[in-house]
N, CA, C and O of each residue as an XYZ file, in Angstrom:
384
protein
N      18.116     -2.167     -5.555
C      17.297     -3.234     -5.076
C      15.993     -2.723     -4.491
O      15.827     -1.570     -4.094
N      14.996     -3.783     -4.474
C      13.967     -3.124     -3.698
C      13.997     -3.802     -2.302
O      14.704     -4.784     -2.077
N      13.241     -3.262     -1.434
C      13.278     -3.893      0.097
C      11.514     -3.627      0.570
O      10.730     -2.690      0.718
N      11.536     -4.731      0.648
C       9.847     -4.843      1.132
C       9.804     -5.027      2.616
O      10.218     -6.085      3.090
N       9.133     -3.672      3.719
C       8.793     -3.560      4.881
C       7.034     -3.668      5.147
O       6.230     -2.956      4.545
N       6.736     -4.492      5.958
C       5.660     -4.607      6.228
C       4.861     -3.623      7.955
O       5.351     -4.033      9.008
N       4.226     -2.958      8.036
C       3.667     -2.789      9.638
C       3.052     -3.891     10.369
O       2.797     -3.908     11.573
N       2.810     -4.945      9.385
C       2.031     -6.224     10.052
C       2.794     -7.429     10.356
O       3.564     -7.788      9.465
N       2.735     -8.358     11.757
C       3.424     -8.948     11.701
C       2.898    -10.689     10.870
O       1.848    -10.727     10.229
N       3.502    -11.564     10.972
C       3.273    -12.479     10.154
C       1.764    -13.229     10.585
O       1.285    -14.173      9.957
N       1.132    -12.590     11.800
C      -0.239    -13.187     12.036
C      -0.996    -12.627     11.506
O      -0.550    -11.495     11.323
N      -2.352    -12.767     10.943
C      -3.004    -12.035      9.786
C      -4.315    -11.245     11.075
O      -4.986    -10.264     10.756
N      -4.418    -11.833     12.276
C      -5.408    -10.450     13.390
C      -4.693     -9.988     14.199
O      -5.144     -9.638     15.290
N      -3.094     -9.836     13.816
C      -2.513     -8.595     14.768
C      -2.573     -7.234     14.216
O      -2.873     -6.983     13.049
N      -2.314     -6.488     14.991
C      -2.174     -5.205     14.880
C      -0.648     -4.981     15.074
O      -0.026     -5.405     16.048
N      -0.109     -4.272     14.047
C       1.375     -3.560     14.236
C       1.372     -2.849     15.711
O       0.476     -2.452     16.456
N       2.855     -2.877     15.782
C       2.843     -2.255     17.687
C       3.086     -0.846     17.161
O       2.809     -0.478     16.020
N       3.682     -0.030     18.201
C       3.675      1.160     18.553
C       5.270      1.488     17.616
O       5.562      2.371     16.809
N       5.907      0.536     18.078
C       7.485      0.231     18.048
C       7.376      0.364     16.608
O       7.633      1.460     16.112
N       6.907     -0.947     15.615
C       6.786     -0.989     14.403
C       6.613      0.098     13.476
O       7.226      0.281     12.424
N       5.648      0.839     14.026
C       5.216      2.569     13.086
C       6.084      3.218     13.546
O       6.670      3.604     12.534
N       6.619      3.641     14.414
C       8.040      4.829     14.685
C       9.406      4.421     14.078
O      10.280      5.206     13.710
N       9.470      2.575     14.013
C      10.566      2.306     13.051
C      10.360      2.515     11.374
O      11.205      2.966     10.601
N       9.146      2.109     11.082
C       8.794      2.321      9.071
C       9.035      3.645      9.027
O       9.872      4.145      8.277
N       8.079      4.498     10.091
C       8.366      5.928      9.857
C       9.541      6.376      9.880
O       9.861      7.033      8.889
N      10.551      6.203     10.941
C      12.075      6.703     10.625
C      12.411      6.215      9.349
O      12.531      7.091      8.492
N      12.615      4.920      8.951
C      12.921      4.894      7.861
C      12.581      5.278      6.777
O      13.412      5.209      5.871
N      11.014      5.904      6.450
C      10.581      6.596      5.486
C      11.385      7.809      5.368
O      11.841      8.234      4.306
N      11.586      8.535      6.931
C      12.180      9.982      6.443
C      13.613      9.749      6.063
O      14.023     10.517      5.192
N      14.672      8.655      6.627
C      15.453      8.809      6.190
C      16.248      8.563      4.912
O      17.391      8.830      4.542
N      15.030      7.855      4.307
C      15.300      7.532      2.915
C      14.586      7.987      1.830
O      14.852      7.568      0.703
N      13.434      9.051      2.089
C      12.925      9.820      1.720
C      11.894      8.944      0.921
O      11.868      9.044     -0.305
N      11.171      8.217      1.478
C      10.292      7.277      1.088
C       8.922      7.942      0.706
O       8.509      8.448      1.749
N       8.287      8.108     -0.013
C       6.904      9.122     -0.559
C       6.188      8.556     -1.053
O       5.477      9.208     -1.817
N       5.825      6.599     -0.931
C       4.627      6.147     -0.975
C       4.678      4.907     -0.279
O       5.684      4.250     -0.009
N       3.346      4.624      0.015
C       2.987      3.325      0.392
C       1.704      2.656      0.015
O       0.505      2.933      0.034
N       2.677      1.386     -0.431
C       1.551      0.352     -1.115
C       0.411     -0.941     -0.164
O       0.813     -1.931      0.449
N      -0.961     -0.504     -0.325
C      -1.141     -0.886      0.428
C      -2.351     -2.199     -0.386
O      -2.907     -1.940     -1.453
N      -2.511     -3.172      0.151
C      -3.677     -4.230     -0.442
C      -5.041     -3.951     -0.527
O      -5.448     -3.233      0.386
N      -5.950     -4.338     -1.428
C      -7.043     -3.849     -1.121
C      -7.961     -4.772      0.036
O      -9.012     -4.262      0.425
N      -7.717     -5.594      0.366
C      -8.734     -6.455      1.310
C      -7.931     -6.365      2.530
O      -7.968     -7.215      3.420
N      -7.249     -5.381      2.547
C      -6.445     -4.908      4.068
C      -7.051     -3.847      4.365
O      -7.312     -3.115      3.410
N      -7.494     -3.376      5.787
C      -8.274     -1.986      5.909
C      -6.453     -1.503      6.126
O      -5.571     -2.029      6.805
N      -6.434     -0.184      5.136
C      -5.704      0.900      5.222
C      -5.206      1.710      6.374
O      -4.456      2.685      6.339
N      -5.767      1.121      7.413
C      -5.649      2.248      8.903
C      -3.939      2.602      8.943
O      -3.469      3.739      8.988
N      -3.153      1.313      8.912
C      -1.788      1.503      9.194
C      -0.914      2.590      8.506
O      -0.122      3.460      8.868
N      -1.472      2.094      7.259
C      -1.245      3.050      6.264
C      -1.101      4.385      5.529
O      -0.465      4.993      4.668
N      -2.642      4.487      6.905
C      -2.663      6.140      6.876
C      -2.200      6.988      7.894
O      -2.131      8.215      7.974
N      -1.748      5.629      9.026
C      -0.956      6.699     10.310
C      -0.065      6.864      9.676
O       0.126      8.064      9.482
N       0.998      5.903      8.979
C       2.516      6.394      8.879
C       2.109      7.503      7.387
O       2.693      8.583      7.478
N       1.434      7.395      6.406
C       1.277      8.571      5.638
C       1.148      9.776      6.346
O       1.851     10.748      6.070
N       0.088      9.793      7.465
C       0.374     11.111      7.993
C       0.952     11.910      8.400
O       0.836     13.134      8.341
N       2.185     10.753      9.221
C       3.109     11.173      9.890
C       4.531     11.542      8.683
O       5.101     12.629      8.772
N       4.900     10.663      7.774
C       5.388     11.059      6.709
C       5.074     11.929      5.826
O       6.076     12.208      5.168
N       3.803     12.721      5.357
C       3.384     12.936      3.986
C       3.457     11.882      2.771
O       3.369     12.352      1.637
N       3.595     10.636      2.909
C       3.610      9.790      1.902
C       2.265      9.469      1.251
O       1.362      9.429      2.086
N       1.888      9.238      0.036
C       1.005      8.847     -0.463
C       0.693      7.597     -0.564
O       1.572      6.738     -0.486
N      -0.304      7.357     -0.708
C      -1.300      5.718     -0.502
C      -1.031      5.462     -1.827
O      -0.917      6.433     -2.575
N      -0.892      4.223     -2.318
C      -0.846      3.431     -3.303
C      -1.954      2.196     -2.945
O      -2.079      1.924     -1.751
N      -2.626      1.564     -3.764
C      -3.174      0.543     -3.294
C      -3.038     -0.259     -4.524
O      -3.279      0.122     -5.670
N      -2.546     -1.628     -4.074
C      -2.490     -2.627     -5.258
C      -3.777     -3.578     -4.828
O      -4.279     -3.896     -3.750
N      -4.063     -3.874     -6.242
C      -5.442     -4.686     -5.597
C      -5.212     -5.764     -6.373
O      -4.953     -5.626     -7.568
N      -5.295     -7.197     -5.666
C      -5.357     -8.548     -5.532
C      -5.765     -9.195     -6.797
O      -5.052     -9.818     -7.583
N      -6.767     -8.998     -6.850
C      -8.317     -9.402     -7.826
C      -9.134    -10.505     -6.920
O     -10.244    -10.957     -7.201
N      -8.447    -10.792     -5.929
C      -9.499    -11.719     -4.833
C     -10.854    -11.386     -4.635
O     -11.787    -12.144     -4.370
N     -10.855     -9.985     -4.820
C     -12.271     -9.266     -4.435
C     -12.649     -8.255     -5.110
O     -12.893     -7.166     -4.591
N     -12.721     -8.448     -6.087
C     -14.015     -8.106     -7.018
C     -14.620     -7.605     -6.890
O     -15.173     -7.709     -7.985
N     -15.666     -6.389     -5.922
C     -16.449     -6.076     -5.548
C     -17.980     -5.694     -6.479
O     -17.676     -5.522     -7.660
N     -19.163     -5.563     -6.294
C     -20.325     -4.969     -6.974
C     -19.717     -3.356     -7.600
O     -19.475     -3.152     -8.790
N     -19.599     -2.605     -6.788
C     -18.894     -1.452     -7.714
C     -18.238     -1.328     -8.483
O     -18.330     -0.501     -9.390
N     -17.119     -2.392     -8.264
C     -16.242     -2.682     -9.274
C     -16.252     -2.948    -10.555
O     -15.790     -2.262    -11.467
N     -16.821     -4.019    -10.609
C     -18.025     -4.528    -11.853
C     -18.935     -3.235    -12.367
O     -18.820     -2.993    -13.568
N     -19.541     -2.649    -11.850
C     -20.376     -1.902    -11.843
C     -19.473     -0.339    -12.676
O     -19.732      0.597    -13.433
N     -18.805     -0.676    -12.217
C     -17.897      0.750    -12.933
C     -16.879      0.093    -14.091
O     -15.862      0.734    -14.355
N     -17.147     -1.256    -14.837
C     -16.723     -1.121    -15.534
C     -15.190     -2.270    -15.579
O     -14.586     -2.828    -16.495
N     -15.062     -2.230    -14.438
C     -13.824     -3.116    -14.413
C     -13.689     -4.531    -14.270
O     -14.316     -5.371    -13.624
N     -12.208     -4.601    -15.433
C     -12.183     -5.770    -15.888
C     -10.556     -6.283    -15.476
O      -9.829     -5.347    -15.143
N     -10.141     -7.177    -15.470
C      -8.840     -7.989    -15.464
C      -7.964     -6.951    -15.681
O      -7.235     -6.442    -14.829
N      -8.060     -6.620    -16.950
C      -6.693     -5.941    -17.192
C      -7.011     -4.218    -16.622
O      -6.098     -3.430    -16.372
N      -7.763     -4.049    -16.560
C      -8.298     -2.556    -16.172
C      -7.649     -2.817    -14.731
O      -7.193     -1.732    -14.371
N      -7.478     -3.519    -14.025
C      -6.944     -3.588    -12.524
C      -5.962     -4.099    -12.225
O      -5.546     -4.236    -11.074
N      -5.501     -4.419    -13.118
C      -3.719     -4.834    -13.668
C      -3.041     -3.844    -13.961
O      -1.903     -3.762    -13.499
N      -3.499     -2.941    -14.711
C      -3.272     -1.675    -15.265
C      -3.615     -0.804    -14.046
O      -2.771      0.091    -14.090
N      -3.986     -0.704    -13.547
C      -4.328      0.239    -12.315
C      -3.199      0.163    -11.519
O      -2.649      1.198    -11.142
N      -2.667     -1.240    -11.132
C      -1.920     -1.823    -10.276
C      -0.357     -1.631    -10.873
O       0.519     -1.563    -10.012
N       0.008     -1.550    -12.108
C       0.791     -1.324    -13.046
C       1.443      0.813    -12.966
O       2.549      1.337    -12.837
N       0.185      1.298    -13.111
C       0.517      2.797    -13.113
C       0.994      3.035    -11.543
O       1.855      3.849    -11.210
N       0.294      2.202    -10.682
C       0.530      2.581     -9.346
C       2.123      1.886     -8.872
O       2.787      2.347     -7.944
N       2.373      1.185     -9.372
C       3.841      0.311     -9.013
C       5.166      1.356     -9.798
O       6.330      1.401     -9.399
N       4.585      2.145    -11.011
C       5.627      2.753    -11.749
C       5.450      4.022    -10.643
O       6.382      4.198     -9.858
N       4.342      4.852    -10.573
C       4.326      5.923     -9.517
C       5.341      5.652     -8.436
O       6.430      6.224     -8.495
N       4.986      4.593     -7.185
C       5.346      4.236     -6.148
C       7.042      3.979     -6.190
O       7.840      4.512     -5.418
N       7.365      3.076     -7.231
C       8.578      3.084     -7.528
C       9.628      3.852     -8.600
O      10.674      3.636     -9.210
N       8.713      4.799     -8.420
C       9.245      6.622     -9.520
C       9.935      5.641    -10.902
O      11.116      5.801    -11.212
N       9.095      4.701    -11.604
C       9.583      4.321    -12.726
C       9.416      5.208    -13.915
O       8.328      5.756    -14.083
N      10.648      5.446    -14.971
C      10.363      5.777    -15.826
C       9.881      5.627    -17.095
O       9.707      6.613    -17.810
């Protein structure tokens, strides 16, 4: 099965507590957890404490809500970020 843990709580301007990152983090080590998926219109901060503290790698799935000028600009299209989001979900979830 999969089990989806969040650091954020269900209000969208809180900040995860103290409590919250020492619990994801135990559970990363004890289940030997080695990525985390994170949104793109979420700043990453959370993401990169418990990576640090784990060694886990960043995954980022991105929405398509936001589109950005670079984005466009480099080329990307629908499925180019589907596909992005696709390699990163097989990584994250060691699919074969």
């Amino acid at each position: 099965g999969l089990t989806y843990v969040s650091a954020y709580p269900a209000t969208a301007d809180a900040e995860p507590t103290p409590r919250k990152f020492m619990e994801i983090i135990a559970l990363m080590r004890k289940n030997g957890i080695g990525y985390i998926f994170y949104e793109e219109l979420i700043t990453p901060r959370a993401a990169q404490v418990i990576a640090a503290e784990t060694g886990a790698s960043l995954l980022r799935l991105h929405g398509l809500h936001n589109v950005g000028r670079d984005d466009l600009a480099s080329g990307a299209t629908y499925l180019s970020l589907m596909g992005r989001n696709l390699e990163n979900l097989r990584t994250g979830l060691q699919c074969r």
